[in-house]
Amino acid sequence: MEILTPAEENYLKTIFKLTESDGGKAASTNAIAAVLGTAAASVTDMLKRLSAKGLLHYEKHRGASLTERGNELATNLVRRHRLWETFLVMKLGFSWDAVHDIAEQLEHVQSSELVERLDAFLDRPKFDPHGDPIPDTKGRMASRKQVQLSALAVGEKAVVVGVQESQASFLQYLDRVQISLGAALQVLEQFDYDGSMRVAVQGKDEYTFSQKVCENLYVQKTK
Amino acid sequence: MEILTPAEENYLKTIFKLTESDGGKAASTNAIAAVLGTAAASVTDMLKRLSAKGLLHYEKHRGASLTERGNELATNLVRRHRLWETFLVMKLGFSWDAVHDIAEQLEHVQSSELVERLDAFLDRPKFDPHGDPIPDTKGRMASRKQVQLSALAVGEKAVVVGVQESQASFLQYLDRVQISLGAALQVLEQFDYDGSMRVAVQGKDEYTFSQKVCENLYVQKTK
DNA sequence: ATGTTTTTTTAGGCTTGGCTAAAAATATTT
DNA sequence: AAATATTTTTAGCCAAGCCTAAAAAAACAT
Ligand SMILES: [Mn+2]
Ligand SMILES: [Mn+2]
Ligand SMILES: [Mn+2]
Ligand SMILES: [Mn+2]
């Protein structure tokens, strides 16, 4: 089993997420560069190397997509990231907006035994603190029929099950308005003008959420 | 607070241990190279760089010793290493011979908040699974009046409190002869010929330990 | 279809942290 | 005090991963 450098792993994970969210299409050089915060030229460099290692398909000017093997490795990295985030929140008491950067480091520790024991220690969690599913050893993960809050109609009730983007600033905003995973909502009103919504949060106040917020919140309908 | 690379941190830690065990004398290029498994030339290179950063005193041909600042950083790295080892044994159920290599990776994760919370989660342990003291945030650590088992006279009783070298092979040997931290011993016989000792282990069998074993076991005398 | 803009690649360079081989300095024998 | 052996440094090289600037390709507009 080949050992990858942290940089290589990060490229795989980035391509994994880009292609996943964009329905299987190849990830563009610029998109990868934007996510990783590197120059596009550096990305081209790395794509050649990872392609030579058989981890991704790459043809000049038409972006990259993962091979079977690349996908396995990327999925496993996602598994490690989400397990560490879960550990940091559940065991060390971090808040959900503080764990991403630390997990970015911890995910690169190489030891399958460690990951396995961590998983067991956490009672094999299915979702991370942001509601994202944690792949198992074989790469399988729970899927949930979640929709964006913005997709609900007036009157519908739902429970918050995840966030689309988990930057600290968004998570801190959610904390401020007392929204966490599991929060029960009902849509009271929807404004076509700017896509904002007035929402009742069970046991809390009513809030008007901007379109951006509504699109970043994943919910599951309830009756 | 400067951020060091894993390589830089490892050099500091190595020099820390070499100078500590050798009573404050400078660490030689070759000794450092031997511990790190690198070529001597690479060490010379790094010593120049770390010296330029003010982390160690280095003069050509006369080895290296840590500055105040270098010592602080090295001590903090040792703290992280030993806390992670403790975590792996106490929380994840690893055996004491399996944790060193993983801790070598975990120790480089940069987050003082993480270390602080880990310390609290473990109930601020004073010693790691090998009996080595864990420095606190300020670098202070418990010291114990421990002696090598080889220093005991026939008839004396003692309790095992640590090991000098904690390579897996030695720890596995100890497991085989059912010695762990806290084991109560009594010296039955000592052979001048090869420095070996016959020892009674409370509740277990009697064993004859080689000089090498006796020098690598730290004990505290009891009556 | 041609020109313009955007994206991607190439070319050349830099730092880190390694290496080997040869030279120089230090230590040990004789 | 030489001669020899050991240790350390220098010199020159390399790969990974980044960079900027320029060239080339692709996409978009007119
Ligand atoms: Mn994350
Ligand atoms: Mn997450
Ligand atoms: Mn260790
Ligand atoms: Mn230890």
PDB file of C-alpha atoms and ligand atoms in Angstrom, chain A residues 13 17 81-82 85 99-101 103-104 128 130 132 166, ligand 1:
ATOM      1  CA  LYS A  13      -9.307  15.023  -1.257  1.00  0.00           C
ATOM      2  CA  LYS A  17     -14.916  16.893  -3.222  1.00  0.00           C
ATOM      3  CA  HIS A  81     -10.781  13.784   8.851  1.00  0.00           C
ATOM      4  CA  ARG A  82     -14.337  13.259  10.005  1.00  0.00           C
ATOM      5  CA  GLU A  85     -13.426  16.061  14.036  1.00  0.00           C
ATOM      6  CA  VAL A  99     -12.143  21.508  14.724  1.00  0.00           C
ATOM      7  CA  HIS A 100     -11.583  21.689  10.992  1.00  0.00           C
ATOM      8  CA  ASP A 101      -8.056  23.101  10.999  1.00  0.00           C
ATOM      9  CA  ALA A 103      -8.409  17.747  11.774  1.00  0.00           C
ATOM     10  CA  GLU A 104      -6.601  18.920   8.640  1.00  0.00           C
ATOM     11  CA  ASP A 128     -19.319  14.063  11.934  1.00  0.00           C
ATOM     12  CA  HIS A 130     -21.201  19.024  10.765  1.00  0.00           C
ATOM     13  CA  ASP A 132     -21.344  14.868   7.090  1.00  0.00           C
ATOM     14  CA  SER A 166     -18.453  24.432   7.446  1.00  0.00           C
TER      15      SER A 166
HETATM   16 MN    MN E   1     -13.636  19.649   8.249  1.00  0.00          MN
END
